[in-house]
Structure formats: C-alpha cells, structure tokens
C-alpha cells in the first residue's frame, strides 16, 4: 500500500490570483513585455491543441496567446512572469500534518497535484508546514504531462513510488479528479460530503488493517 495526496485544497490552501490574466500582465510589464489590447480575451482562449487529459503548461499557453496578438517575448521571460504571478501565499490545512504522518505508517507517501504552473508545487511545499523529505515522490501535472483523473497521472506517481496503481490510496478534495483513481483500480478518500481531514488517519488505518 502507498498513499498519495492532492496538494492544493487538500494539504494546503494557496489562493490563485483573482484575475490571472491581469496578474500575468503586470509581471510581463515588469519584465518589459507590454500586453496589447485584447490580451484578456486572448488569455481566456485556448491556443494549444492537446489530447484530452493532457496538461498544457501555463507559460506555453501564455506565449501562444501573446503570439496570437503579434507579440513574441523570450520564453524564459514568459515563464518567469507566470511563476511570479502565481507566487503562493500558503496556509497548511488543519489536520494535514497528522494525516501525512499517519500515511507514513502505511507505506510510501507521495503528492499528485494538478498544476499548470512550473515550480508552483515546490514553492508551495517550501512555504508549508511540510518538508520535501516527508514525501517519497512529488508529481505535478505540469511535470508528468497529464491531469487527474487521466490514468497516466496516477500511473506516473505509482511508478515513482514503485507500486502498482491498484495499491494506491489517493486523498483529495475532488470527486472527479481525485476520485478518478478508482477507475484505475486504486482507492480514493475524497474530502467532500462531510469527510474531514481529521478522519484520514483512521480511514488509512482501517484500510491497512
């Protein structure tokens, strides 16, 4: 048995910008890239053709949106602006530390997070009550290329933990994304409908008994 956790909304809270297009525009402007008229609409429009379930890195989307408006900034400038726009203010959720400690009694522990922003998962962990060493593997959708509930996302974290997906218990806050592990043969603990983080240690112990 191995236990994996969703990150945002499960272990931590890290609010996104209220207006991502504007936040990115501010960071681009600070780096000498002016966003032209029509930027907001361009940001909201898909520009990268990707298979169902594939993750499109946000810098790639932003660069494509800018190109659609005739702007071609350096790729590293776009990436830095996107990362800065989503620089997280992190709060560790109540009971999360205890849940991860309980998971370690069951076997390897990992994080599997849907996140299109490079570096955001690692930056968020640094600012949380967790250390990177508490997790045997950390996989983000921008890193593996697939978003939960796509099977390849769960397969990626299972491979890193050296376990089959059928031996994973995944803890998250979305029935669709995190609960998707059940279609792959694993188990889900989804923190909805009254299930609280404080219950996770007992649920894991019962499942490992």
Short mmCIF file of C-alpha atoms in Angstrom, two decimals:
data_model
loop_
_atom_site.label_atom_id
_atom_site.label_comp_id
_atom_site.label_asym_id
_atom_site.label_seq_id
_atom_site.Cartn_x
_atom_site.Cartn_y
_atom_site.Cartn_z
CA UNK A 1 0.00 0.00 0.00
CA UNK A 2 1.09 3.56 -0.73
CA UNK A 3 -0.71 6.80 0.00
CA UNK A 4 -0.80 9.83 -2.27
CA UNK A 5 -2.21 13.26 -1.55
CA UNK A 6 -3.57 16.02 -3.69
CA UNK A 7 -1.83 19.28 -2.72
CA UNK A 8 -3.96 22.37 -3.35
CA UNK A 9 -7.20 22.34 -1.40
CA UNK A 10 -6.22 19.12 0.38
CA UNK A 11 -2.92 19.56 2.22
CA UNK A 12 -2.62 23.32 1.74
CA UNK A 13 -4.53 26.40 0.69
CA UNK A 14 -2.73 28.65 -1.81
CA UNK A 15 -5.23 31.09 -3.34
CA UNK A 16 -4.87 31.84 -7.03
CA UNK A 17 -4.90 35.41 -8.35
CA UNK A 18 -8.46 36.74 -8.61
CA UNK A 19 -7.68 37.86 -12.17
CA UNK A 20 -4.90 35.64 -13.58
CA UNK A 21 -4.75 37.47 -16.92
CA UNK A 22 -4.14 40.79 -15.19
CA UNK A 23 -1.66 39.31 -12.70
CA UNK A 24 0.38 37.86 -15.55
CA UNK A 25 0.15 41.12 -17.50
CA UNK A 26 1.57 43.02 -14.52
CA UNK A 27 4.51 40.62 -14.28
CA UNK A 28 5.12 40.73 -18.05
CA UNK A 29 5.10 44.54 -17.96
CA UNK A 30 7.64 44.47 -15.12
CA UNK A 31 9.88 42.49 -17.45
CA UNK A 32 9.50 44.84 -20.38
CA UNK A 33 6.72 42.98 -22.23
CA UNK A 34 3.61 45.09 -22.79
CA UNK A 35 0.39 43.14 -23.24
CA UNK A 36 -1.58 44.58 -26.18
CA UNK A 37 -5.28 45.29 -26.49
CA UNK A 38 -7.24 42.07 -26.49
CA UNK A 39 -4.94 40.35 -24.00
CA UNK A 40 -7.66 39.27 -21.58
CA UNK A 41 -9.72 37.63 -24.31
CA UNK A 42 -6.61 36.02 -25.80
CA UNK A 43 -5.70 34.62 -22.37
CA UNK A 44 -9.15 33.09 -21.99
CA UNK A 45 -8.99 31.43 -25.42
CA UNK A 46 -7.32 28.02 -25.90
CA UNK A 47 -4.34 28.21 -28.25
CA UNK A 48 -2.54 24.89 -27.75
CA UNK A 49 -4.08 21.75 -29.23
CA UNK A 50 -3.57 18.98 -26.67
CA UNK A 51 -5.05 15.50 -26.20
CA UNK A 52 -7.86 15.07 -23.69
CA UNK A 53 -6.40 14.97 -20.20
CA UNK A 54 -3.03 16.39 -21.19
CA UNK A 55 -1.68 19.33 -19.23
CA UNK A 56 -0.79 22.48 -21.15
CA UNK A 57 1.90 24.34 -19.19
CA UNK A 58 0.63 27.83 -18.45
CA UNK A 59 3.76 29.53 -19.86
CA UNK A 60 3.15 27.72 -23.17
CA UNK A 61 -0.44 28.93 -23.19
CA UNK A 62 0.60 32.50 -22.35
CA UNK A 63 3.27 32.52 -25.05
CA UNK A 64 0.75 31.25 -27.60
CA UNK A 65 -1.80 33.88 -26.54
CA UNK A 66 0.81 36.61 -26.95
CA UNK A 67 1.80 35.29 -30.38
CA UNK A 68 -1.84 35.46 -31.43
CA UNK A 69 -1.61 39.21 -30.74
CA UNK A 70 1.68 39.62 -32.58
CA UNK A 71 3.94 39.64 -29.50
CA UNK A 72 6.92 37.25 -29.31
CA UNK A 73 8.79 37.64 -26.00
CA UNK A 74 11.60 35.28 -24.93
CA UNK A 75 10.29 32.01 -23.48
CA UNK A 76 12.23 32.45 -20.24
CA UNK A 77 10.62 35.86 -19.73
CA UNK A 78 7.14 34.40 -20.08
CA UNK A 79 7.95 31.57 -17.68
CA UNK A 80 9.32 33.93 -15.04
CA UNK A 81 6.31 36.21 -15.33
CA UNK A 82 3.88 33.31 -14.94
CA UNK A 83 5.73 31.89 -11.94
CA UNK A 84 5.83 35.32 -10.28
CA UNK A 85 2.12 35.93 -10.92
CA UNK A 86 1.22 32.76 -9.04
CA UNK A 87 3.79 33.15 -6.25
CA UNK A 88 1.88 31.47 -3.42
CA UNK A 89 0.74 32.63 -0.01
CA UNK A 90 0.43 29.22 1.65
CA UNK A 91 -1.65 28.01 4.58
CA UNK A 92 -1.33 24.38 5.73
CA UNK A 93 -4.76 22.88 6.33
CA UNK A 94 -5.73 21.73 9.79
CA UNK A 95 -5.06 18.03 10.29
CA UNK A 96 -2.91 17.72 7.16
CA UNK A 97 0.38 17.17 9.00
CA UNK A 98 -1.16 14.43 11.11
CA UNK A 99 -2.67 12.78 8.02
CA UNK A 100 0.70 12.62 6.27
CA UNK A 101 2.32 11.17 9.39
CA UNK A 102 -0.37 8.50 9.55
CA UNK A 103 0.17 7.73 5.88
CA UNK A 104 3.85 7.07 6.50
CA UNK A 105 2.84 4.19 8.78
CA UNK A 106 1.14 2.57 5.78
CA UNK A 107 3.99 2.74 3.27
CA UNK A 108 5.46 5.21 0.77
CA UNK A 109 3.83 8.63 0.59
CA UNK A 110 3.55 10.91 -2.42
CA UNK A 111 1.90 14.02 -3.78
CA UNK A 112 0.00 14.08 -7.07
CA UNK A 113 -1.17 17.57 -7.94
CA UNK A 114 -2.95 19.13 -10.89
CA UNK A 115 -0.96 22.30 -11.52
CA UNK A 116 -0.11 24.01 -14.82
CA UNK A 117 2.39 26.48 -13.32
CA UNK A 118 6.03 25.34 -13.24
CA UNK A 119 7.68 25.50 -9.80
CA UNK A 120 4.40 26.23 -8.00
CA UNK A 121 4.20 22.85 -6.28
CA UNK A 122 7.78 23.02 -4.97
CA UNK A 123 7.42 26.68 -3.92
CA UNK A 124 4.20 25.89 -2.10
CA UNK A 125 5.73 22.97 -0.23
CA UNK A 126 8.64 25.13 0.90
CA UNK A 127 6.19 27.61 2.42
CA UNK A 128 4.01 24.97 4.06
CA UNK A 129 4.43 23.08 7.31
CA UNK A 130 5.84 20.14 5.33
CA UNK A 131 9.36 19.41 4.22
CA UNK A 132 10.07 17.85 0.83
CA UNK A 133 11.71 14.93 2.66
CA UNK A 134 8.35 13.85 4.09
CA UNK A 135 7.31 12.65 0.63
CA UNK A 136 8.89 9.82 -1.30
CA UNK A 137 7.73 11.34 -4.60
CA UNK A 138 6.12 14.56 -5.76
CA UNK A 139 4.45 14.63 -9.19
CA UNK A 140 2.63 17.56 -10.77
CA UNK A 141 0.57 17.51 -13.93
CA UNK A 142 2.88 20.08 -15.50
CA UNK A 143 5.76 17.72 -14.74
CA UNK A 144 4.25 14.45 -15.99
CA UNK A 145 2.11 15.96 -18.74
CA UNK A 146 -1.27 14.60 -17.59
CA UNK A 147 -4.01 15.88 -15.30
CA UNK A 148 -6.04 13.81 -12.88
CA UNK A 149 -8.27 11.90 -13.49
CA UNK A 150 -6.34 10.70 -16.55
CA UNK A 151 -4.89 7.25 -15.78
CA UNK A 152 -1.42 8.36 -16.87
CA UNK A 153 -1.31 10.86 -13.99
CA UNK A 154 -1.93 8.12 -11.43
CA UNK A 155 0.46 5.80 -13.25
CA UNK A 156 3.17 8.47 -13.02
CA UNK A 157 3.03 8.74 -9.23
CA UNK A 158 2.64 4.96 -8.84
CA UNK A 159 5.80 4.43 -10.88
CA UNK A 160 7.72 6.93 -8.75
CA UNK A 161 6.59 5.11 -5.61
CA UNK A 162 7.39 1.71 -7.15
CA UNK A 163 3.84 0.46 -6.60
CA UNK A 164 1.04 -0.56 -8.98
CA UNK A 165 -1.85 1.90 -9.14
CA UNK A 166 -4.07 -0.78 -7.58
CA UNK A 167 -2.08 -0.40 -4.34
CA UNK A 168 -2.54 3.37 -4.11
CA UNK A 169 -4.88 5.18 -1.77
CA UNK A 170 -5.30 8.74 -3.04
CA UNK A 171 -6.55 11.52 -0.76
CA UNK A 172 -8.03 14.62 -2.36
CA UNK A 173 -10.86 17.10 -2.47
CA UNK A 174 -12.38 16.48 -5.92
CA UNK A 175 -14.72 13.59 -6.72
CA UNK A 176 -13.95 13.95 -10.42
CA UNK A 177 -10.18 14.46 -10.35
CA UNK A 178 -9.07 12.62 -7.21
CA UNK A 179 -11.87 10.07 -7.20
CA UNK A 180 -10.73 9.09 -10.68
CA UNK A 181 -8.17 6.74 -9.20
CA UNK A 182 -10.96 4.24 -8.56
CA UNK A 183 -11.41 3.77 -12.31
CA UNK A 184 -7.74 2.75 -12.37
CA UNK A 185 -8.15 0.14 -9.64
CA UNK A 186 -6.94 2.22 -6.70
CA UNK A 187 -8.83 3.61 -3.71
CA UNK A 188 -9.92 7.19 -3.05
CA UNK A 189 -10.53 9.16 0.12
CA UNK A 190 -12.31 12.28 -1.08
CA UNK A 191 -12.82 15.09 1.41
CA UNK A 192 -16.36 16.02 0.46
CA UNK A 193 -19.82 15.35 1.85
CA UNK A 194 -18.70 15.68 5.46
CA UNK A 195 -15.47 13.68 5.28
CA UNK A 196 -12.83 15.76 7.08
CA UNK A 197 -9.04 15.68 7.06
CA UNK A 198 -9.13 14.68 10.74
CA UNK A 199 -10.74 11.38 9.70
CA UNK A 200 -7.98 10.41 7.27
CA UNK A 201 -5.65 8.70 9.80
CA UNK A 202 -8.44 6.39 11.00
CA UNK A 203 -9.55 5.66 7.44
CA UNK A 204 -5.99 4.78 6.44
CA UNK A 205 -5.54 2.56 9.49
CA UNK A 206 -8.78 0.73 8.71
CA UNK A 207 -7.71 0.22 5.11
CA UNK A 208 -4.29 -1.02 6.17
CA UNK A 209 -5.58 -3.43 8.75
#
